Coordinates of C-alpha atoms in Angstrom, one line a residue:
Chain X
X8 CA 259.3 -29.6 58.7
X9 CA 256.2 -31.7 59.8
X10 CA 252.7 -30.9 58.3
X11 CA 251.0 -29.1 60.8
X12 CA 247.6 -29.5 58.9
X13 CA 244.7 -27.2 59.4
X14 CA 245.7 -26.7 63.0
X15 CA 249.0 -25.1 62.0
X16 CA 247.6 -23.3 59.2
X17 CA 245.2 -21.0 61.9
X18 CA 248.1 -21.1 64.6
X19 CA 249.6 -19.0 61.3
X20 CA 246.9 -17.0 60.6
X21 CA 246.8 -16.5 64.7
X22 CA 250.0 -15.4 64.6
X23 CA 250.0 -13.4 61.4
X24 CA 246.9 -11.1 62.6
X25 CA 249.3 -8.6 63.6
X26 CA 251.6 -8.7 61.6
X27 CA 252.3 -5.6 58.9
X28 CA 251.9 -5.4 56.0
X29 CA 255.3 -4.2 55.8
X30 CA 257.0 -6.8 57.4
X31 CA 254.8 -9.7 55.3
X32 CA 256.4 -7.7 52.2
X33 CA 260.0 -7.9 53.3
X34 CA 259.1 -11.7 54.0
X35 CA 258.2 -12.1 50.7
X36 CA 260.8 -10.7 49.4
X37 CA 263.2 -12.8 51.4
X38 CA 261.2 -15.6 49.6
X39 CA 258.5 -16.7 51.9
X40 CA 256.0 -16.5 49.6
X41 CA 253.0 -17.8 51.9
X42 CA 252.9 -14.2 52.9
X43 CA 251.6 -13.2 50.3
X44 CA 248.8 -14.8 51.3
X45 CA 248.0 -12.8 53.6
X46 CA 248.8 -10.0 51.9
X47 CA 245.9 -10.7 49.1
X48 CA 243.1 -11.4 52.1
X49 CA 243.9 -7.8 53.6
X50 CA 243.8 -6.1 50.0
X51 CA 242.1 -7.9 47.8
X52 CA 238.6 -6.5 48.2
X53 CA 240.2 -2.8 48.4
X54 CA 241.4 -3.5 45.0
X55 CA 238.9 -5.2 43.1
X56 CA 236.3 -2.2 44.6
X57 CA 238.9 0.2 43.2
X58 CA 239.1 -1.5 40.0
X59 CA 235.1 -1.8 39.7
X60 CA 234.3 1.2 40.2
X61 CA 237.3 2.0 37.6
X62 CA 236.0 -0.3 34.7
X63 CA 232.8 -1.2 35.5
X64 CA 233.4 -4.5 34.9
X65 CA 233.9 -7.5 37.3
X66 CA 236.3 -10.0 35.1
X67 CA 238.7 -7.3 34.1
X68 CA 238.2 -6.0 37.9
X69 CA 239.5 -9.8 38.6
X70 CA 242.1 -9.9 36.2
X71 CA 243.6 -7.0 37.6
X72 CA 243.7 -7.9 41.1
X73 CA 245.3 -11.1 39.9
X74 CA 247.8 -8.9 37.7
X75 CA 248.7 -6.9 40.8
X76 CA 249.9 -10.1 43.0
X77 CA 251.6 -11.6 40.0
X78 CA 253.5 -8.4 40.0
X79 CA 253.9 -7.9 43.7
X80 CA 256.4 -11.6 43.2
X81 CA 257.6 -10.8 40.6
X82 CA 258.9 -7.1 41.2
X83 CA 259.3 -8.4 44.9
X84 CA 263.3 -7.6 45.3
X85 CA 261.9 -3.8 44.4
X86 CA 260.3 -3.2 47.4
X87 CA 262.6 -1.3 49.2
X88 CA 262.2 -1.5 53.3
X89 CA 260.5 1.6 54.8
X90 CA 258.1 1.8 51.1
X91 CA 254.8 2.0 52.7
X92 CA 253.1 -1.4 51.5
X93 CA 249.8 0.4 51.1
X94 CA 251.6 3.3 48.8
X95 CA 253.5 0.6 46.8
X96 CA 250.3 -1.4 46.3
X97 CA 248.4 1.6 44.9
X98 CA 251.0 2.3 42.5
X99 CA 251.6 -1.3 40.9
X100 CA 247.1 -1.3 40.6
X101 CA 247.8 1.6 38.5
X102 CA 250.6 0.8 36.4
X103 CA 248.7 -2.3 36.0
X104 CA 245.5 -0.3 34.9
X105 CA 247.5 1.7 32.6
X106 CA 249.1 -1.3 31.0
X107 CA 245.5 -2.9 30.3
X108 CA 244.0 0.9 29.3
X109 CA 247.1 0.7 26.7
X110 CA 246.3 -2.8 25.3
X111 CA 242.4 -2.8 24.9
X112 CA 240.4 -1.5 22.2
X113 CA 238.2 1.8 23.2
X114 CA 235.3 -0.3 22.4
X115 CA 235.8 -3.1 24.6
X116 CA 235.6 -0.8 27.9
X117 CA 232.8 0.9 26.5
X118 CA 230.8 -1.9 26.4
X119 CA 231.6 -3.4 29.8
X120 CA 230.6 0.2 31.0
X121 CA 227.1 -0.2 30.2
X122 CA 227.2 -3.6 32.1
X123 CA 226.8 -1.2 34.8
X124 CA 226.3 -2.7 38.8
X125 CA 223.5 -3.7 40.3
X126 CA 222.1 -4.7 43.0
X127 CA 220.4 -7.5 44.0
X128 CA 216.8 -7.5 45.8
X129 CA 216.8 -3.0 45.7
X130 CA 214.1 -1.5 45.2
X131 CA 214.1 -1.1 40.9
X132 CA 214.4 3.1 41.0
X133 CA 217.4 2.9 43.4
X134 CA 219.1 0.1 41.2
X135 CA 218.3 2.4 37.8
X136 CA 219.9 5.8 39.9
X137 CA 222.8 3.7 41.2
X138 CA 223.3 2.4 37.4
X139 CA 223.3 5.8 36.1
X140 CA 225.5 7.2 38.9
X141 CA 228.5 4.6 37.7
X142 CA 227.9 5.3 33.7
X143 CA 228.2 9.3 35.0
X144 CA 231.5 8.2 36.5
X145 CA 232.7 6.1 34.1
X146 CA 232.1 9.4 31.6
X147 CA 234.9 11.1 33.9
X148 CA 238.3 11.0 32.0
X149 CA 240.5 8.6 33.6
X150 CA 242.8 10.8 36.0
X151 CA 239.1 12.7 37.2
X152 CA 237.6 9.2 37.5
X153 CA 241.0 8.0 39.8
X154 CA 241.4 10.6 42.3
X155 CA 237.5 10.5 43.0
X156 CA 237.7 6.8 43.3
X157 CA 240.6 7.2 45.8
X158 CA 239.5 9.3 47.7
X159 CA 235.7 8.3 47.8
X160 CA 235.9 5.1 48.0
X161 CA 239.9 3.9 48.6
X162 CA 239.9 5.8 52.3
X163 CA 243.1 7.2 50.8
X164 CA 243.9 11.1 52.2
X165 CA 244.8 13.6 49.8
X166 CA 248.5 13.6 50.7
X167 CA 248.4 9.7 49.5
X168 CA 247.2 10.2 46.3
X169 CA 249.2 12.8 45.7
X170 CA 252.2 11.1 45.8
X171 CA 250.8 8.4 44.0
X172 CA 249.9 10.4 40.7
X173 CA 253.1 12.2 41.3
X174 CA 251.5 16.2 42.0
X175 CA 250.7 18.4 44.7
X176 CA 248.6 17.8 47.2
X177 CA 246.9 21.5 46.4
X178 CA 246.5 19.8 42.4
X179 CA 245.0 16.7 43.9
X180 CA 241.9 18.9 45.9
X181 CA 241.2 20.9 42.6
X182 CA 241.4 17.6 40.4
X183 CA 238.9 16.1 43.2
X184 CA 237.0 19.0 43.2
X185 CA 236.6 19.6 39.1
X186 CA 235.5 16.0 39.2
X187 CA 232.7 15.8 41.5
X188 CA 231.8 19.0 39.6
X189 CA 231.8 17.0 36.2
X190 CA 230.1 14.2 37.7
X191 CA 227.2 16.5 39.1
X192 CA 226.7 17.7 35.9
X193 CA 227.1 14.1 33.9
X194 CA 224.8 12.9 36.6
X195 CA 221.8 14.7 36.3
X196 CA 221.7 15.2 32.3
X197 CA 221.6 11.2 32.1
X198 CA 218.8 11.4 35.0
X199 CA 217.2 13.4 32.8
X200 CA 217.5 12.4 29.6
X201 CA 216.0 9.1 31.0
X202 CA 218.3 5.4 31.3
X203 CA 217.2 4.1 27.9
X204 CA 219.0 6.6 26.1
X205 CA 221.7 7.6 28.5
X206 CA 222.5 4.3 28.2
X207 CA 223.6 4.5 24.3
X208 CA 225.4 7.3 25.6
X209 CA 227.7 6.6 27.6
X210 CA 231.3 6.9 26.6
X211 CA 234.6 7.0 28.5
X212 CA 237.5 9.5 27.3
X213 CA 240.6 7.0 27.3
X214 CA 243.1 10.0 28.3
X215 CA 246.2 8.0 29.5
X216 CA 248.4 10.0 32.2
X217 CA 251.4 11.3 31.8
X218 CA 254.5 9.2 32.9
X219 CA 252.4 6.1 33.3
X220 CA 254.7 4.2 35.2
X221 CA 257.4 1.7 34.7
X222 CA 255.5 -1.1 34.0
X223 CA 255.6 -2.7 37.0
Chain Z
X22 CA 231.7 33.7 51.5
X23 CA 231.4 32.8 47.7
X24 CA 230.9 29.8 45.8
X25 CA 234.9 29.9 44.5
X26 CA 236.2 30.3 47.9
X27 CA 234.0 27.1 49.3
X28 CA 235.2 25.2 45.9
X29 CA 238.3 25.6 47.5
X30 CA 237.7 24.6 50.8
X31 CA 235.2 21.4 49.8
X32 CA 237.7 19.1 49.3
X33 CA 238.9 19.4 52.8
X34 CA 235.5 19.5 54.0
X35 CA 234.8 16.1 52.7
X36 CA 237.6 14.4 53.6
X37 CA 236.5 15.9 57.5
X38 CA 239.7 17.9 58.1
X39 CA 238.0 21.6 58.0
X40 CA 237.9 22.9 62.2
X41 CA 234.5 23.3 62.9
X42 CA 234.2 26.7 62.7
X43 CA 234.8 26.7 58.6
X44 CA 232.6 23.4 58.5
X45 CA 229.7 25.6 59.7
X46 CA 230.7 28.4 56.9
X47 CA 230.3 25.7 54.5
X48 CA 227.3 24.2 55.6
X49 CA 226.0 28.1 56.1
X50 CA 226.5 28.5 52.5
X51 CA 225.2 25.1 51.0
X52 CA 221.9 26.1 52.9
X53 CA 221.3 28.9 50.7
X54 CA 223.4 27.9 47.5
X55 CA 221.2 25.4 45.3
X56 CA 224.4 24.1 42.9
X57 CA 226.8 23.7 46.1
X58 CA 224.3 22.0 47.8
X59 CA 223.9 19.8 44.9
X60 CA 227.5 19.0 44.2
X61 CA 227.6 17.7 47.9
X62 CA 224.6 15.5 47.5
X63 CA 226.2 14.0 44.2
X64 CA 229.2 13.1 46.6
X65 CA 226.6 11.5 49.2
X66 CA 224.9 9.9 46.5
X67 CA 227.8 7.9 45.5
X68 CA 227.8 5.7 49.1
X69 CA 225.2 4.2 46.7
X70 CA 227.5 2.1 44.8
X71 CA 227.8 -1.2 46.4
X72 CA 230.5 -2.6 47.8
X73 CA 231.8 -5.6 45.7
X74 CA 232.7 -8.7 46.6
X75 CA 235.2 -10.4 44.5
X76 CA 234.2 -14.5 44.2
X77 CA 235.3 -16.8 46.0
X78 CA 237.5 -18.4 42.9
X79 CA 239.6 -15.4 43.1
X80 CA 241.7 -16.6 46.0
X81 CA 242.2 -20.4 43.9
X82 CA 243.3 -18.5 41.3
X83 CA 245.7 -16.5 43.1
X84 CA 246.7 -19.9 44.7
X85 CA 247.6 -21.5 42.0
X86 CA 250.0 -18.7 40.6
X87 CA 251.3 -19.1 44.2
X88 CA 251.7 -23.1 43.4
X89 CA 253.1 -22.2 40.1
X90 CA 255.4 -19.9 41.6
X91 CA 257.1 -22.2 44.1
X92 CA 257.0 -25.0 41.8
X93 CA 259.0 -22.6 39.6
X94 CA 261.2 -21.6 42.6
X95 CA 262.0 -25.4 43.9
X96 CA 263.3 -26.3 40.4
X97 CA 265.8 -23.4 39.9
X98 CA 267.1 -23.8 43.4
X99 CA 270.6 -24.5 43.6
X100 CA 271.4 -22.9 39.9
X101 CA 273.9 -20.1 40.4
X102 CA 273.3 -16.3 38.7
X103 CA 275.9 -16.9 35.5
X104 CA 279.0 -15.2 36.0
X105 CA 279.0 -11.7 34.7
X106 CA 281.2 -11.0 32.2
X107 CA 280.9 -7.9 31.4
X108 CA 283.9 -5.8 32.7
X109 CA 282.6 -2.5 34.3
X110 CA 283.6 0.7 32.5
X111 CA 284.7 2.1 35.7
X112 CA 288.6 1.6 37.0
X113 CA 288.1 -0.4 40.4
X114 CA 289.5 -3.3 41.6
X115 CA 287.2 -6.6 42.2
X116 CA 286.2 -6.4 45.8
X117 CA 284.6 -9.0 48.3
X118 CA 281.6 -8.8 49.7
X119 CA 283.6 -8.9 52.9
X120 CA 285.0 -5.5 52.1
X121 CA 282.0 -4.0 51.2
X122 CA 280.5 -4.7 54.5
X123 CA 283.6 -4.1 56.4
X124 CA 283.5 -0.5 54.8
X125 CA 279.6 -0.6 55.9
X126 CA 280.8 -1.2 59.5
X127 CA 283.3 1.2 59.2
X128 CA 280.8 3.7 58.3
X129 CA 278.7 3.4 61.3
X130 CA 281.7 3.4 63.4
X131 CA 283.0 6.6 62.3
X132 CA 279.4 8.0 62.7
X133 CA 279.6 6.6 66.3
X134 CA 283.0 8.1 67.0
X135 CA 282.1 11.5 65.3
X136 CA 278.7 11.6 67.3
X137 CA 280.8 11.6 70.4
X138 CA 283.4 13.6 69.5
X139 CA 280.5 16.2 69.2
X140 CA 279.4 15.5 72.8
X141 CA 282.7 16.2 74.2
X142 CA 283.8 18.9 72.0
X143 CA 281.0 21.7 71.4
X144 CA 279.7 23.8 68.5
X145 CA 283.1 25.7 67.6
X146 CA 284.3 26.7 64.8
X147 CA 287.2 24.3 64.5
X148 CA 284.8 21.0 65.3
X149 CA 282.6 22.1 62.5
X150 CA 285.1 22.1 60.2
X151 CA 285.9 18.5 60.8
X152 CA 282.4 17.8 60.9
X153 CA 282.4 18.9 57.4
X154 CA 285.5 17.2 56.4
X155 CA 283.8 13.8 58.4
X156 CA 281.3 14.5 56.5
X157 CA 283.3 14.3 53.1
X158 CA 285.2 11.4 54.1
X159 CA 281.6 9.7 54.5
X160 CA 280.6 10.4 51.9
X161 CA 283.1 8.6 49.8
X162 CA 283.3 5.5 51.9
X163 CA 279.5 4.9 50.9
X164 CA 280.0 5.9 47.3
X165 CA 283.2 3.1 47.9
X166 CA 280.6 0.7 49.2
X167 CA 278.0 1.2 46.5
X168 CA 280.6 0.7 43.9
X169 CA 281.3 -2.4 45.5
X170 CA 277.9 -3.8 45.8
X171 CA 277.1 -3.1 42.1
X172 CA 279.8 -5.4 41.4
X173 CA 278.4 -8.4 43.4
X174 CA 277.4 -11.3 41.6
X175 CA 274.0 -11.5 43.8
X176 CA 271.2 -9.6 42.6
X177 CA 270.1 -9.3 46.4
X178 CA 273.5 -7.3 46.5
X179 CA 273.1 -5.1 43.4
X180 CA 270.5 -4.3 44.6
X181 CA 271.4 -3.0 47.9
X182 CA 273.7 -1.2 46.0
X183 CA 271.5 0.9 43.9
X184 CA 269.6 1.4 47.1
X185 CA 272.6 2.8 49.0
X186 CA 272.9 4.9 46.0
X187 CA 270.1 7.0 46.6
X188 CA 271.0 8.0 50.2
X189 CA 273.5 10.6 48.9
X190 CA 271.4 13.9 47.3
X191 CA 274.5 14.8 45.7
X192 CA 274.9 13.3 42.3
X193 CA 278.8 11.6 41.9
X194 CA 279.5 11.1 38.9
X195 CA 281.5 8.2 39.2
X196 CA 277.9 6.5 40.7
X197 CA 276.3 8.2 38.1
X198 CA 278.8 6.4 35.5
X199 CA 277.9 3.0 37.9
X200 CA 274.2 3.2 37.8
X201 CA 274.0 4.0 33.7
X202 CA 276.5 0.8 33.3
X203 CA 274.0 -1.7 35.9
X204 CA 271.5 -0.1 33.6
X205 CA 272.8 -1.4 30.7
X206 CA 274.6 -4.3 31.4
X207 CA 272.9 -5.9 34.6
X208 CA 271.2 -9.1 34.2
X209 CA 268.6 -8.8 35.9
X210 CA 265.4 -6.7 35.3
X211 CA 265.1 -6.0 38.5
X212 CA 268.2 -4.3 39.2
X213 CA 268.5 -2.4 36.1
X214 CA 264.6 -1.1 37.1
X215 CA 265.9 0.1 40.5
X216 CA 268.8 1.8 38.9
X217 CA 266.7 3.4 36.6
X218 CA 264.7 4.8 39.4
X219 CA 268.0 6.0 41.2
X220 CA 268.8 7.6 38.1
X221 CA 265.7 9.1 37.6
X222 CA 266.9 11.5 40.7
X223 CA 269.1 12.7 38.5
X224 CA 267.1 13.3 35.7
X225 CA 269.0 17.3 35.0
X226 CA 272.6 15.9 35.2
X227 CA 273.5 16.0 31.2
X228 CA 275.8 12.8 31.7
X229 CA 272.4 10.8 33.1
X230 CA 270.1 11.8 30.1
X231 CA 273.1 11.1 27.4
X232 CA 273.2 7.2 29.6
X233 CA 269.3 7.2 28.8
X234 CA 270.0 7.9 25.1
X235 CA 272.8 5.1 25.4
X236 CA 270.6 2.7 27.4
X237 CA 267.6 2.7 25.0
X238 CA 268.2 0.5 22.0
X239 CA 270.5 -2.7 23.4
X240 CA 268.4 -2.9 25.7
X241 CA 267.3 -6.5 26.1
X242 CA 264.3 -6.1 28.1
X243 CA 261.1 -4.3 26.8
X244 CA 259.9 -3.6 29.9
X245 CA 263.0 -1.7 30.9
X246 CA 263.0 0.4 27.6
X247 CA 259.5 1.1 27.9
X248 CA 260.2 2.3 31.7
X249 CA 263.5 4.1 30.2
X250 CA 261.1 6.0 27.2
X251 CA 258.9 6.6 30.5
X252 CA 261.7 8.6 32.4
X253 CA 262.7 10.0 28.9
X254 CA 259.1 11.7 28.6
X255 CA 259.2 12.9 32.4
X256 CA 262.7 14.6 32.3
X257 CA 261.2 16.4 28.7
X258 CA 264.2 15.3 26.9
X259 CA 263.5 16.5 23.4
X260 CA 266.9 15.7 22.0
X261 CA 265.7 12.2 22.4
X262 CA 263.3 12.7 19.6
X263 CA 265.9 11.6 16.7
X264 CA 266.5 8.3 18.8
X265 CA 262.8 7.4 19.4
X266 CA 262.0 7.8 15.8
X267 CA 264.2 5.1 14.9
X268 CA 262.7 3.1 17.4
X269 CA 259.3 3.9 16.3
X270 CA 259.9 2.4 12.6
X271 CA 262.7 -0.9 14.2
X272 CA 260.7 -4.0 13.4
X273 CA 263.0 -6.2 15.3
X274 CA 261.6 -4.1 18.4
X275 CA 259.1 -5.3 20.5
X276 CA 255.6 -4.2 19.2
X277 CA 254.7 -2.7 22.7
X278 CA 258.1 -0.7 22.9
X279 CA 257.8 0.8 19.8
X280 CA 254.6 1.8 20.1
X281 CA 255.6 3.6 23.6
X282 CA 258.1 5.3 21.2
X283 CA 255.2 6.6 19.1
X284 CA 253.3 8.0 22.3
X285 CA 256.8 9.3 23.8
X286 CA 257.7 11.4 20.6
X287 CA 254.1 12.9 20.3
X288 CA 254.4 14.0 24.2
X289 CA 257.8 15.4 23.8
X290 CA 256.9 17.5 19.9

């Protein structure tokens, strides 16, 4: 095939705009691996956001989104047609997030949790309530933490994540519910026990789910 | 209304799918309840986490496992699967590939043909009983063409197999038997992960949890036991408490298996 250079490569952007992400899956599964490509510019953000505000920390948030595609090729024949990509996505992230939980040290997360996130050029009293507002939710266990995460930030409905962690959709309400419950409360005692100390406080239960996944 | 009953009815509320006539209850109540009103503002008050941005070197990276990938790809190509030698447990004769899709098209002809005949024929009693004895026959012409495709030599095919596998609710135990063997014996990961999964349908059947049992320890892959001891823990299968404890103390396991062993057997006691 002739090189098509950088005119080809946005006539095949062009044409993948509409493509979805369904069809770029089965594509890479028949071995067109450029696909993938595309594939990473449409999630990548989603994931690394989801993995952030997971871990608190931007290299393992990296690493992870890296995992993911890795795993996307290599498990590729395993996407069956019909899967929804987004659905099949989700669940690779979080086998891929349980397989790092298993192989860190407790320690290690703990002390990328009070790297915390900020951001650059707020005002200093919204950064410090922002900070504290992510150590409150990395305090959440794990399957709290997840389905808050989703549906907060992930745009996923509750009928998504339900079948993702594998219960009801009634289970997945409650478990959203007892979270931003826990979160309140975790919230305002490290407002009020003031940053510096809440700070030394912070801790993250490492409660891994049950049926963690395949491995994928 | 109560603090329970709008606990129950948040959830909905935040994701916007309450009618607006039990969004105004809510909003009634938050008005006047101080730690409602606060939960909601804790769920507000999280749009103040930013939005991340991943760098820029992200996408080189994931372009050179691309790059690596292909390169990896170009220099198998044109190396054939190894023949399997393995003979399957099950009697049946070594079929094409031909055969297997000419019992596919078979299939969709006799659905085409029985899909008329019910045009023509009406609901009576007698056409239902041949529907059900259609049905029958269709059903062993797939479990005919999964046994076939299991056999395959391409994992593309296998694969396919396993897949056509899980159209059929009822559990055969002659597929059963034919998913616990690709389990076992397939050479690639992929497949025997895909037939776990088809298995994992089938999780009450005693003959599928004594294949899981069987599976377990020569297995070659660790990421297959660990996905096995996975399925193990799901199903509750206590009896495989004995099995995992050997695996649990077997040095010449992988590290990660047997600790997944350990976590398994402390689940299931």
């Amino acid at each position: 095939m002739l090189c098509k250079g950088h005119e080809g490569r946005l006539e095949n952007v062009r044409m993948t705009k509409w493509v979805p992400d369904e069809e770029l899956m089965l594509q890479v599964r028949a071995g067109t691996s450029e696909s993938l490509g595309v594939l990473f510019d449409r999630y990548q953000k989603r994931l690394f956001n989801f993995y952030s505000k997971m871990t608190g920390n931007r290299t393992v948030s990296e690493d992870l989104v890296q995992e993911v595609f890795l795993r996307l090729l290599k498990y590729r024949q395993t996407y069956t047609p019909g899967t929804p990509f987004r659905a099949w996505v989700y669940q690779i992230a979080r086998n891929a997030r349980f397989d790092q939980l298993r192989k860190q040290r407790p320690e290690a997360e703990l002390s990328a949790a009070r790297e915390g996130f900020t951001l650059p050029g707020d005002p200093a009293q919204r950064r410090q309530e922002s900070s504290l507002l992510h150590q409150a939710l990395l305090q959440l266990p794990e399957e709290k933490r997840e389905v808050l995460v989703m549906s907060r930030f992930q745009d996923l409905k509750y009928e998504e994540i339900a079948r993702l962690v594998g219960c009801e959709v009634g289970a997945v309400k409650v478990r959203v519910y007892r979270a931003l419950q826990e979160l309140k409360e975790s919230f305002r005692r490290l407002q009020a026990s003031g940053s510096a100390r809440a700070l030394n406080a912070a801790g993250e239960k490492q409660n891994l789910p049950r049926g963690a996944g395949h491995g994928l | 209304m109560d603090c329970d009953r709008i606990a129950e009815m948040m959830p909905d509320y935040l994701e916007g799918a309450l009618s607006h006539e039990d969004a105004s209850q809510i909003e009634e109540h938050i008005e006047q309840c101080a730690p409602c009103r606060d939960t909601l503002a804790v769920w507000n008050e999280l749009a103040m986490l930013p939005e991340e941005t991943p760098r820029p070197e992200s996408r080189q990276r994931f372009e050179a496992i691309l790059a690596a990938y292909r390169e990896g790809r170009s220099s198998t190509k044109g190396i054939r699967e190894p023949q399997r030698s393995l003979v399957p447990v099950w009697a049946f004769a070594n079929r094409s590939l031909g055969l297997a899709a000419g019992l596919a098209c078979a299939i969709v002809l006799m659905t085409g043909g029985f899909l008329a005949g019910r045009y023509t024929d009406g609901s009576d009693a007698g056409s239902r009983m041949e529907l059900a004895a259609m049905h029958g026959e269709l059903t062993n012409m797939r479990q005919l063409v999964v046994l076939s495709l299991l056999q395959q030599q391409s994992a593309t095919e296998r694969l396919q197999g396993v897949s056509w596998s899980t159209q059929e609710t009822y559990a055969d135990p002659q597929i059963l038997a034919a998913l616990l063997h690709t389990l076992r014996y397939d050479t690639s990961v992929d497949v025997r992960l895909a037939a776990l999964d088809a298995l994992s349908r089938h999780g009450n059947q005693p003959q599928v949890r004594a294949g899981l049992l069987d599976a377990l320890q020569p297995q070659q892959s660790p990421l297959v036991q660990v996905a096995v001891i996975d399925l193990i823990v799901d199903l509750r299968d206590t009896q495989a408490i004995a099995e995992l404890q050997n695996m649990q103390h077997d040095v010449k396991l992988n590290p990660a298996v047997r600790e997944r062993a350990q976590w398994a057997i402390r689940k299931l006691s």
